mmCIF file of C-alpha atoms in Angstrom:
data_model
loop_
_atom_site.group_PDB
_atom_site.id
_atom_site.type_symbol
_atom_site.label_atom_id
_atom_site.label_comp_id
_atom_site.label_asym_id
_atom_site.label_seq_id
_atom_site.Cartn_x
_atom_site.Cartn_y
_atom_site.Cartn_z
ATOM 1 C CA MET M 26 22.436 3.787 -58.594
ATOM 2 C CA SER M 27 20.658 5.972 -58.517
ATOM 3 C CA THR M 28 20.014 8.672 -62.289
ATOM 4 C CA ILE M 29 19.982 12.008 -62.435
ATOM 5 C CA ILE M 30 15.489 11.951 -63.042
ATOM 6 C CA LEU M 31 15.657 9.905 -59.386
ATOM 7 C CA ARG M 32 17.954 12.845 -58.047
ATOM 8 C CA THR M 33 15.438 15.477 -59.739
ATOM 9 C CA VAL M 34 11.405 13.976 -59.350
ATOM 10 C CA THR M 35 13.082 13.723 -55.190
ATOM 11 C CA ARG M 36 14.050 16.995 -54.673
ATOM 12 C CA LEU M 37 10.040 17.938 -55.993
ATOM 13 C CA ALA M 38 9.115 15.298 -54.429
ATOM 14 C CA VAL M 39 9.952 14.907 -50.346
ATOM 15 C CA PRO M 40 9.224 18.968 -49.995
ATOM 16 C CA ILE M 41 5.288 17.630 -51.006
ATOM 17 C CA VAL M 42 5.227 14.555 -49.183
ATOM 18 C CA PHE M 43 6.708 16.232 -45.761
ATOM 19 C CA ILE M 44 4.426 19.491 -45.890
ATOM 20 C CA THR M 45 0.980 17.139 -47.180
ATOM 21 C CA SER M 46 2.696 14.577 -43.322
ATOM 22 C CA PHE M 47 2.350 17.604 -41.670
ATOM 23 C CA ALA M 48 -0.401 17.877 -42.616
ATOM 24 C CA LEU M 49 -1.949 14.530 -41.322
ATOM 25 C CA PHE M 50 -0.471 15.168 -38.626
ATOM 26 C CA LEU M 51 -2.117 18.157 -37.623
ATOM 27 C CA GLN M 52 -5.707 16.544 -38.591
ATOM 28 C CA GLY M 53 -5.106 13.701 -36.558
ATOM 29 C CA HIS M 54 -7.579 13.849 -33.386
ATOM 30 C CA ASN M 55 -9.957 15.715 -35.108
ATOM 31 C CA LEU M 56 -10.621 13.996 -38.309
ATOM 32 C CA PRO M 57 -8.064 10.757 -40.104
ATOM 33 C CA GLY M 58 -4.432 10.957 -39.785
ATOM 34 C CA GLY M 59 -2.375 12.019 -36.985
ATOM 35 C CA GLY M 60 0.719 9.887 -35.555
ATOM 36 C CA PHE M 61 0.967 6.729 -37.641
ATOM 37 C CA ILE M 62 0.188 7.974 -41.236
ATOM 38 C CA ALA M 63 2.681 11.452 -40.820
ATOM 39 C CA GLY M 64 5.624 8.487 -39.840
ATOM 40 C CA VAL M 65 4.521 6.429 -43.241
ATOM 41 C CA LEU M 66 4.424 9.130 -44.831
ATOM 42 C CA THR M 67 8.109 11.093 -43.969
ATOM 43 C CA ALA M 68 9.566 7.993 -43.629
ATOM 44 C CA THR M 69 8.653 7.128 -46.851
ATOM 45 C CA GLY M 70 10.836 10.743 -47.921
ATOM 46 C CA LEU M 71 13.343 10.529 -46.261
ATOM 47 C CA ALA M 72 13.496 6.680 -47.651
ATOM 48 C CA LEU M 73 13.862 7.968 -51.284
ATOM 49 C CA VAL M 74 16.290 10.973 -50.191
ATOM 50 C CA TYR M 75 18.348 7.667 -48.669
ATOM 51 C CA ILE M 76 18.009 5.923 -52.071
ATOM 52 C CA ALA M 77 18.037 8.588 -54.447
ATOM 53 C CA TYR M 78 21.339 9.962 -52.910
ATOM 54 C CA GLY M 79 22.630 7.506 -49.848
ATOM 55 C CA LEU M 80 23.269 7.552 -46.521
ATOM 56 C CA ASP M 81 27.248 9.465 -46.507
ATOM 57 C CA PHE M 82 25.000 12.042 -48.217
ATOM 58 C CA LEU M 83 22.874 12.342 -45.385
ATOM 59 C CA GLU M 84 24.696 12.649 -43.208
ATOM 60 C CA GLU M 85 27.715 14.885 -44.307
ATOM 61 C CA THR M 86 25.544 17.114 -46.700
ATOM 62 C CA VAL M 87 22.647 17.307 -45.068
ATOM 63 C CA PHE M 88 23.335 17.403 -41.531
ATOM 64 C CA GLN M 89 26.629 18.555 -41.500
ATOM 65 C CA ARG M 90 28.759 15.649 -39.067
ATOM 66 C CA SER M 91 32.150 14.259 -40.945
ATOM 67 C CA ILE M 92 32.111 10.143 -40.942
ATOM 68 C CA GLY M 93 35.362 7.739 -41.548
ATOM 69 C CA GLY M 94 36.442 6.274 -44.073
ATOM 70 C CA SER M 95 35.422 3.210 -43.052
ATOM 71 C CA VAL M 96 32.659 3.279 -40.567
ATOM 72 C CA GLU M 97 30.661 0.730 -41.018
ATOM 73 C CA HIS M 98 26.135 1.587 -42.412
ATOM 74 C CA ILE M 99 25.271 0.289 -39.396
ATOM 75 C CA GLN M 100 27.569 1.841 -36.893
ATOM 76 C CA HIS M 101 26.415 6.114 -38.925
ATOM 77 C CA GLY M 102 25.025 8.654 -36.734
ATOM 78 C CA LEU M 103 21.686 8.355 -38.441
ATOM 79 C CA VAL M 104 21.302 5.056 -37.906
ATOM 80 C CA SER M 105 22.037 5.219 -33.496
ATOM 81 C CA ASP M 106 20.036 8.942 -34.210
ATOM 82 C CA TYR M 107 16.708 6.553 -35.903
ATOM 83 C CA ARG M 108 17.229 3.900 -32.242
ATOM 84 C CA ARG M 109 17.027 7.797 -29.479
ATOM 85 C CA LEU M 110 13.918 8.853 -31.646
ATOM 86 C CA PHE M 111 11.911 5.217 -31.195
ATOM 87 C CA ALA M 112 13.481 5.195 -27.871
ATOM 88 C CA VAL M 113 11.843 9.038 -27.015
ATOM 89 C CA GLY M 114 8.712 8.221 -29.283
ATOM 90 C CA LEU M 115 7.974 4.566 -27.182
ATOM 91 C CA ALA M 116 8.736 7.859 -24.146
ATOM 92 C CA VAL M 117 5.822 10.566 -24.944
ATOM 93 C CA ALA M 118 3.603 7.852 -26.058
ATOM 94 C CA ALA M 119 3.706 6.256 -22.649
ATOM 95 C CA GLY M 120 3.744 9.332 -21.446
ATOM 96 C CA SER M 121 1.005 11.103 -22.635
ATOM 97 C CA GLY M 122 -1.125 8.077 -21.036
ATOM 98 C CA LEU M 123 0.861 7.905 -17.797
ATOM 99 C CA ALA M 124 0.263 11.700 -17.188
ATOM 100 C CA PHE M 125 -3.913 11.121 -16.402
ATOM 101 C CA VAL M 126 -3.294 8.877 -14.764
ATOM 102 C CA ALA M 127 -1.052 10.927 -12.067
ATOM 103 C CA LEU M 128 -3.779 13.252 -12.219
ATOM 104 C CA GLY M 129 -6.327 10.586 -11.148
ATOM 105 C CA MET M 130 -7.423 9.813 -14.669
ATOM 106 C CA PRO M 131 -8.025 6.804 -16.793
ATOM 107 C CA PHE M 132 -5.088 5.844 -18.349
ATOM 108 C CA MET M 133 -5.088 7.559 -21.561
ATOM 109 C CA SER M 134 -8.063 10.341 -21.327
ATOM 110 C CA TYR M 135 -8.154 12.720 -23.465
ATOM 111 C CA GLY M 136 -8.185 16.654 -22.956
ATOM 112 C CA TYR M 137 -8.303 20.428 -25.271
ATOM 113 C CA THR M 138 -7.977 23.699 -24.668
ATOM 114 C CA TYR M 139 -8.298 26.252 -26.607
ATOM 115 C CA ALA M 140 -5.892 29.147 -27.640
ATOM 116 C CA SER M 141 -5.682 32.072 -30.107
ATOM 117 C CA PHE M 142 -2.535 32.173 -31.847
ATOM 118 C CA PRO M 143 -1.260 35.772 -34.376
ATOM 119 C CA LEU M 144 -2.604 33.466 -37.920
ATOM 120 C CA TYR M 145 -4.477 31.442 -36.321
ATOM 121 C CA ASP M 146 -7.675 33.198 -33.998
ATOM 122 C CA HIS M 147 -9.789 29.731 -32.606
ATOM 123 C CA MET M 148 -7.809 26.662 -32.760
ATOM 124 C CA GLU M 149 -7.685 23.913 -30.689
ATOM 125 C CA LEU M 150 -5.456 22.159 -28.212
ATOM 126 C CA ALA M 151 -6.020 18.407 -27.858
ATOM 127 C CA SER M 152 -3.134 16.450 -25.616
ATOM 128 C CA ALA M 153 -4.034 13.903 -27.759
ATOM 129 C CA VAL M 154 -1.228 15.845 -30.431
ATOM 130 C CA VAL M 155 1.489 14.341 -27.825
ATOM 131 C CA PHE M 156 0.330 10.709 -28.128
ATOM 132 C CA ASP M 157 0.775 10.661 -31.771
ATOM 133 C CA PHE M 158 3.866 12.666 -31.721
ATOM 134 C CA GLY M 159 5.493 9.823 -29.788
ATOM 135 C CA VAL M 160 3.550 6.771 -32.401
ATOM 136 C CA TYR M 161 4.927 9.342 -35.169
ATOM 137 C CA CYS M 162 8.760 9.683 -33.085
ATOM 138 C CA VAL M 163 7.651 5.729 -33.076
ATOM 139 C CA VAL M 164 7.571 4.694 -36.264
ATOM 140 C CA VAL M 165 9.809 6.797 -38.106
ATOM 141 C CA GLY M 166 12.359 6.140 -36.407
ATOM 142 C CA SER M 167 11.437 2.051 -36.125
ATOM 143 C CA LEU M 168 10.969 2.197 -40.040
ATOM 144 C CA LEU M 169 14.514 4.534 -41.070
ATOM 145 C CA THR M 170 16.304 1.636 -38.879
ATOM 146 C CA ILE M 171 14.625 -1.048 -40.312
ATOM 147 C CA LEU M 172 15.412 0.346 -43.713
ATOM 148 C CA SER M 173 18.862 0.727 -42.576
ATOM 149 C CA VAL M 174 19.601 -1.745 -42.107
ATOM 150 C CA VAL M 175 18.223 -4.307 -44.185
ATOM 151 C CA GLY M 176 19.089 -1.328 -47.336
ATOM 152 C CA GLU M 177 23.694 -2.773 -46.120
ATOM 153 C CA GLU M 178 22.379 -6.278 -46.881
#
């Protein structure tokens, strides 16, 4: 049972958690951080929303999906979305390493280039970000699946 204090703290803390997670994700190929810690932080923020408001709130209010009256928790659309996110992340992470093999380079090679954007004059685009994104999806998908299944027990 959640309280008004928990819901208020959740509304204030979750955006900060998501911004921090995004910053850690972006700095991961140059500094400590990356897909794993960003995924753990994102899953923690979503877990806080789940604890404060419940899975039905996420389904109906946030994602605008109707859930049936007698649908079991494990069959929620979100839980199957978490499983799909895990599978997509695993495919992206493995594919990022295999792409270099297809180009005749060693598995998990690393490449980068520089680009210019309107807000950033000089920004590095690294191939490691693709691998980090795959790891991010695997971590978020697996942690939220585990949380949802264990939460039903």
